[in-house]
XYZ file of C-alpha atoms in Angstrom:
437
model
C 0.287 -4.651 -21.736
C 0.234 -5.844 -18.103
C -2.441 -8.374 -17.072
C -5.496 -6.896 -15.373
C -4.342 -3.599 -16.798
C -5.940 -0.485 -15.263
C -9.246 0.336 -16.916
C -12.309 2.386 -16.082
C -15.430 3.608 -17.855
C -14.504 6.694 -19.834
C -17.665 8.620 -18.874
C -16.346 8.846 -15.288
C -13.237 10.578 -16.597
C -15.399 13.366 -18.039
C -17.012 14.209 -14.718
C -15.631 17.121 -12.761
C -14.061 16.596 -9.340
C -17.078 18.311 -7.755
C -19.477 15.925 -9.488
C -17.395 12.917 -8.535
C -17.183 13.968 -4.903
C -20.920 14.648 -4.834
C -21.463 11.138 -6.138
C -19.076 9.892 -3.454
C -21.135 11.548 -0.726
C -24.339 10.004 -2.074
C -22.727 6.593 -2.311
C -21.374 6.840 1.231
C -24.835 7.704 2.509
C -26.257 4.654 0.751
C -23.676 2.087 1.924
C -20.449 1.928 3.951
C -17.189 1.976 2.049
C -15.612 -1.327 1.230
C -12.245 -2.314 2.643
C -9.854 -4.096 0.321
C -11.865 -6.699 -1.546
C -14.232 -7.738 1.244
C -16.790 -6.064 3.515
C -15.524 -4.506 6.720
C -16.809 -2.243 9.498
C -17.123 1.491 8.932
C -13.665 2.887 9.565
C -14.552 5.641 12.008
C -17.048 8.317 12.866
C -16.452 12.045 13.021
C -15.724 12.062 16.752
C -13.080 9.364 16.361
C -11.549 11.244 13.443
C -11.310 14.417 15.521
C -9.847 12.568 18.491
C -7.230 10.866 16.324
C -6.288 14.168 14.720
C -5.945 15.788 18.155
C -3.698 12.955 19.316
C -1.367 13.490 16.388
C -1.476 17.293 16.631
C -0.528 17.113 20.310
C 2.363 14.791 19.546
C 3.633 17.220 16.893
C 3.204 20.216 19.201
C 5.301 18.446 21.843
C 8.072 17.656 19.363
C 10.630 20.421 19.828
C 12.331 19.381 16.606
C 9.321 20.280 14.445
C 8.345 23.828 13.432
C 5.190 24.832 11.572
C 4.941 27.427 8.829
C 1.291 28.390 9.079
C 0.517 30.787 6.222
C -2.884 29.551 4.946
C -2.559 27.478 1.808
C 1.220 27.390 2.150
C 1.656 25.377 5.329
C 4.583 23.030 5.796
C 6.668 21.510 8.582
C 10.419 21.878 8.974
C 13.350 21.281 11.304
C 14.350 24.321 13.391
C 17.659 26.141 12.840
C 18.528 24.204 9.674
C 18.843 25.387 6.095
C 19.736 23.136 3.160
C 21.671 24.414 0.145
C 22.729 22.589 -2.985
C 26.388 21.655 -2.620
C 27.283 23.839 -5.614
C 25.668 26.874 -3.950
C 26.707 26.297 -0.343
C 29.805 28.511 -0.296
C 28.141 31.671 -1.568
C 24.987 31.034 0.518
C 27.178 30.720 3.615
C 28.948 33.965 2.742
C 25.618 35.754 2.207
C 24.251 34.542 5.536
C 27.299 35.618 7.496
C 27.318 39.003 5.753
C 23.684 39.511 6.793
C 24.243 38.656 10.466
C 23.169 35.032 10.307
C 26.131 33.175 11.822
C 26.029 29.569 10.610
C 28.156 26.476 10.817
C 28.330 23.656 8.314
C 26.741 20.429 9.482
C 26.583 16.940 8.004
C 25.264 17.029 4.455
C 23.334 14.370 2.548
C 21.993 13.672 -0.957
C 23.838 16.536 -2.627
C 22.887 19.214 -0.095
C 24.916 21.048 2.531
C 23.297 21.545 5.927
C 23.801 25.017 7.403
C 23.080 25.360 11.133
C 22.034 28.668 12.677
C 23.496 29.486 16.077
C 20.161 30.813 17.379
C 16.432 30.423 16.777
C 15.743 31.755 13.288
C 12.660 32.113 11.098
C 14.080 29.768 8.486
C 11.291 30.234 5.879
C 11.868 34.005 5.925
C 15.589 33.499 5.348
C 14.872 31.079 2.492
C 12.522 33.648 0.928
C 15.309 36.243 1.005
C 17.824 33.842 -0.488
C 15.387 32.985 -3.297
C 14.915 36.668 -4.176
C 16.727 37.413 -7.475
C 17.448 40.954 -6.256
C 19.860 39.487 -3.725
C 21.908 37.950 -6.549
C 22.571 40.570 -9.266
C 24.203 38.994 -12.305
C 24.207 35.613 -10.527
C 21.883 32.625 -10.594
C 19.605 32.306 -7.587
C 20.932 29.547 -5.303
C 18.980 26.380 -4.647
C 18.046 26.560 -0.961
C 15.237 25.241 1.206
C 14.263 24.423 4.791
C 14.861 20.883 6.007
C 11.274 19.705 5.522
C 9.532 17.331 7.882
C 7.691 14.460 6.182
C 4.800 12.411 7.520
C 3.417 8.931 7.139
C 0.307 9.327 5.038
C -2.113 6.980 6.726
C -4.535 9.650 7.802
C -2.637 12.582 9.246
C -2.255 15.174 6.497
C -5.629 16.803 6.588
C -9.201 15.827 7.317
C -10.813 13.396 7.517
C -8.140 11.526 9.428
C -9.468 8.174 10.527
C -7.661 5.892 12.974
C -7.259 2.184 12.223
C -10.064 -0.168 13.225
C -9.653 -3.746 14.430
C -10.521 -6.200 11.657
C -10.947 -9.928 11.190
C -8.017 -12.158 10.254
C -7.184 -12.186 6.565
C -7.799 -15.460 4.719
C -4.584 -17.114 3.489
C -3.142 -16.086 0.116
C -4.681 -17.662 -2.959
C -2.249 -20.413 -3.958
C -2.889 -19.729 -7.630
C -1.440 -16.221 -7.171
C 1.769 -17.095 -5.335
C 3.812 -16.477 -8.491
C 2.679 -12.837 -8.713
C 5.642 -10.655 -7.846
C 7.988 -13.618 -7.358
C 11.667 -12.591 -7.621
C 10.706 -8.921 -7.137
C 11.605 -7.025 -3.957
C 9.676 -3.923 -2.889
C 11.532 -1.577 -0.562
C 9.186 -0.088 2.058
C 10.585 3.072 3.668
C 8.154 3.653 6.508
C 7.873 3.181 10.280
C 9.710 -0.139 10.019
C 8.080 -3.481 10.712
C 6.721 -5.162 13.843
C 9.303 -7.430 15.459
C 6.803 -10.285 15.519
C 5.341 -9.681 12.042
C 6.773 -12.785 10.387
C 5.798 -15.121 13.215
C 2.386 -13.612 13.864
C 1.518 -13.457 10.150
C 3.297 -16.541 8.770
C 1.062 -16.877 5.725
C 1.412 -13.232 4.715
C 4.755 -12.001 6.047
C 6.617 -15.109 7.197
C 9.747 -15.524 5.079
C 8.822 -12.454 3.027
C 11.628 -10.298 4.431
C 14.916 -10.559 6.294
C 14.378 -9.433 9.918
C 16.963 -6.879 10.992
C 17.113 -4.985 14.278
C 17.339 -1.540 12.693
C 14.170 -2.202 10.666
C 11.961 -2.681 13.723
C 9.019 -0.351 14.282
C 9.194 0.964 17.889
C 5.367 0.898 17.896
C 4.586 1.877 21.460
C 4.524 5.038 23.535
C 4.748 2.782 26.602
C 3.770 -0.803 27.480
C 1.247 -1.802 24.766
C -0.059 1.707 24.024
C 0.456 2.404 20.319
C 1.878 5.641 18.975
C -0.272 7.412 16.394
C 1.257 5.569 13.429
C 2.757 2.553 15.135
C 2.293 -0.442 12.820
C 1.913 1.680 9.684
C 4.827 -0.044 7.939
C 3.524 -3.515 8.855
C 0.115 -2.612 7.433
C 1.718 -1.300 4.218
C 3.772 -4.493 3.821
C 0.616 -6.595 4.085
C -1.184 -4.534 1.453
C 1.735 -4.933 -0.966
C 1.746 -8.699 -0.388
C -2.007 -8.916 -0.984
C -1.502 -7.171 -4.328
C 1.316 -9.586 -5.254
C 1.496 -12.579 -2.876
C 4.886 -13.703 -4.215
C 6.697 -10.421 -3.698
C 9.423 -9.935 -1.088
C 9.673 -6.733 0.924
C 12.615 -4.875 2.418
C 11.341 -2.731 5.313
C 13.448 0.241 6.354
C 12.640 2.733 9.089
C 12.254 6.267 7.716
C 9.642 7.529 10.216
C 9.196 7.234 13.949
C 6.150 5.484 15.404
C 4.246 8.769 15.451
C 4.709 8.909 11.680
C 7.235 11.760 11.665
C 10.464 11.895 9.683
C 12.294 14.310 7.430
C 14.132 14.445 4.132
C 17.320 13.124 5.713
C 15.644 10.117 7.347
C 13.872 9.172 4.115
C 17.069 9.482 2.061
C 18.927 7.381 4.661
C 16.236 4.682 4.491
C 16.471 4.643 0.693
C 20.263 4.302 0.957
C 19.855 1.230 3.195
C 17.616 -0.641 0.745
C 18.972 -3.956 -0.452
C 20.552 -3.995 -3.926
C 17.808 -6.300 -5.229
C 15.058 -3.731 -4.501
C 13.522 -2.600 -7.798
C 10.314 -0.935 -6.548
C 10.540 1.670 -3.763
C 7.325 2.309 -1.798
C 7.082 5.713 -0.076
C 3.772 5.893 1.784
C 4.844 9.251 3.175
C 5.430 12.820 2.089
C 4.869 16.448 2.847
C 4.401 19.973 1.592
C 7.364 22.249 0.880
C 8.068 25.972 0.930
C 6.618 27.603 -2.208
C 5.646 24.075 -3.369
C 9.149 23.663 -4.772
C 10.527 20.144 -5.335
C 12.532 18.709 -2.462
C 16.161 18.879 -3.595
C 17.512 15.973 -1.494
C 14.605 13.706 -2.397
C 14.974 14.570 -6.084
C 18.686 13.761 -5.862
C 17.994 10.467 -4.076
C 15.456 9.394 -6.697
C 17.793 10.385 -9.532
C 20.551 8.249 -7.982
C 18.455 5.064 -8.150
C 19.085 2.582 -10.963
C 17.288 3.627 -14.150
C 15.460 0.293 -14.235
C 13.810 0.880 -10.829
C 10.530 2.583 -9.973
C 9.381 4.747 -7.057
C 5.755 4.808 -5.919
C 4.630 7.523 -3.472
C 1.448 8.729 -1.795
C -0.388 11.853 -2.954
C -1.389 12.759 0.599
C -4.591 13.013 2.578
C -5.181 16.760 2.696
C -7.919 16.686 0.029
C -5.925 19.289 -1.878
C -4.466 19.816 -5.346
C -1.303 21.174 -3.778
C 1.646 18.937 -4.773
C 2.996 16.547 -2.177
C 6.660 15.544 -2.281
C 8.211 13.142 -3.188
C 5.060 12.010 -5.061
C 5.115 15.000 -7.419
C 8.727 14.392 -8.513
C 9.556 13.243 -12.034
C 10.034 9.454 -12.275
C 7.858 8.946 -9.177
C 4.401 7.382 -9.551
C 2.079 9.653 -7.538
C -0.864 7.687 -6.119
C -4.273 9.110 -5.181
C -7.071 7.180 -3.461
C -10.570 6.243 -4.575
C -13.373 4.751 -2.491
C -15.946 2.063 -3.146
C -19.488 3.443 -3.185
C -22.871 2.011 -4.054
C -22.503 3.194 -7.650
C -18.881 2.134 -8.087
C -15.543 3.831 -7.529
C -15.382 7.535 -6.748
C -12.555 9.827 -5.533
C -11.831 9.609 -1.812
C -12.670 12.959 -0.253
C -9.396 12.979 1.687
C -7.129 12.245 -1.281
C -4.680 14.596 -2.901
C -5.445 15.224 -6.562
C -4.293 17.208 -9.573
C -2.500 16.824 -12.909
C 0.665 15.777 -11.023
C -1.112 12.603 -9.850
C -0.341 9.577 -12.035
C -2.559 6.756 -10.767
C -5.225 5.958 -8.217
C -6.375 2.877 -6.320
C -8.781 1.993 -3.522
C -7.499 3.550 -0.291
C -9.704 1.635 2.167
C -7.921 -1.624 2.968
C -7.560 -4.231 5.658
C -4.196 -5.768 6.297
C -1.627 -7.241 8.616
C -1.206 -5.123 11.735
C 0.115 -5.364 15.289
C -1.020 -6.063 18.854
C -1.728 -3.152 21.140
C -4.233 -0.509 22.139
C -4.865 2.941 20.752
C -6.469 5.339 23.248
C -8.381 8.247 21.729
C -9.198 11.217 23.983
C -12.838 11.066 25.037
C -13.464 7.957 22.923
C -13.359 4.194 23.556
C -9.872 2.684 23.436
C -9.262 0.591 20.336
C -7.688 -2.824 20.893
C -5.856 -4.662 18.112
C -5.010 -8.344 17.725
C -2.886 -8.304 14.589
C -5.282 -7.142 11.859
C -6.828 -3.773 11.069
C -8.828 -1.760 8.564
C -7.383 1.611 7.601
C -7.820 4.235 4.887
C -5.446 6.571 3.107
C -3.305 7.180 0.072
C -0.572 5.228 1.889
C -2.456 2.035 1.292
C -3.476 2.850 -2.263
C 0.270 3.350 -2.815
C 1.187 -0.040 -1.337
C -1.392 -1.712 -3.581
C 0.098 -0.037 -6.668
C 3.609 -1.124 -5.647
C 2.427 -4.706 -5.357
C 0.587 -4.648 -8.676
C 3.660 -3.168 -10.366
C 5.663 -6.146 -9.060
C 3.000 -8.551 -10.368
C 3.145 -6.991 -13.853
C 6.931 -7.248 -13.821
C 6.853 -11.005 -13.321
C 3.928 -11.561 -15.701
C 5.534 -9.649 -18.552
C 9.228 -10.131 -17.820
C 9.538 -6.356 -17.395
C 11.872 -4.145 -15.435
C 10.207 -1.909 -12.850
C 10.682 1.134 -15.060
C 9.224 -0.659 -18.099
C 6.209 -1.675 -16.009
C 5.886 1.949 -14.874
C 5.885 3.220 -18.451
C 3.312 0.590 -19.503
C 1.089 1.619 -16.604
C 1.294 5.322 -17.395
C 0.459 4.662 -21.043
C -3.048 3.543 -20.017
C -6.025 5.941 -20.346
C -6.497 8.200 -17.328
C -9.569 7.408 -15.254
C -9.880 11.112 -14.437
C -7.567 14.052 -15.259
C -6.861 14.727 -11.564
C -6.564 11.097 -10.422
C -4.693 9.380 -13.215
C -4.903 5.730 -14.254
C -7.078 3.415 -12.181
C -5.141 0.455 -10.766
C -7.372 -2.444 -9.760
């Protein structure tokens, strides 16, 4: 059994989600939420949350390469004029499309899927719905098709509340007695990349912890020192993982832009670029899919990883039981967030939840960040000097990745063996999984 194995009082596991969230509201009214393991300022107020959400929504609306499917309860984002089909189904899907007046060309495929490109603006979800209709395929199996889904960094932008980062005090140096935790383990962080100056600015936390490479750099800024909505997200995640296991190395790869937007292809490409020594893959990102079906390219990418590795992914911040991908995939550890209240730990109101969630951890953290300013419409500009407090399932995920690395070194376990040991622990709550401290 791993050291400091996840435990929680069993009575909490018998409370319903409604009771737990009611307790969370009472606790929040009594005292501000904690950040990481030390007190920190309240993360944001409602006006700041709204302003941050508007900033991100405007950025998405201005992105001509993002479409929204807006049916209530079934929303998702996707790339326009693209349809993905399993390689084995691509030929007959192409024939069907052309026979039904949807001229398409074959584009560059990835992760076992063929990309079909429409020659005009097309309601891709409607086409996918037709292709998934068994009546279209008499005496044939229904083909595996989907839109090319857009995925998001899950700091605070998949639902409300969505709080922006807050400037925080400098972290104390790592505890020297813990420097062996995670030693000889490398966590791959597929995210916004990492700040060019991260190692030099944070020598005690990130210096020497990764190999700087140009294509791993987070672009960070909209212009000058003005931060994009999720600029610095990957640097923050790396710091959380290192706090959980101060001896771990990280391999940052850019899967999202500085606004926090990517897609299935960019995430698969980032996973493909991970160093061979990576044994834990951290995906503090995700998204909804059409009909809540598993993402085929992400499932293929996870299946292609070494069997001894582990993938840890965020359950999302929409406060919903709707599955988020890749977190809900088999083999992936889906991470929800809990908050510190006056009476102890309670579910974070923003966190995804449900039986597909495997573990949970505190989502309010402070960590290594970047320099810059974050203007919020109608609100005071936030100025950062290298450290921040932030909340979300992204950061609960990074903590779990770090703890997994620590258990690997303590027990001489592979990442997958550590994953199985973790999941064998009693669930803290049916919809939030095992509590990871």
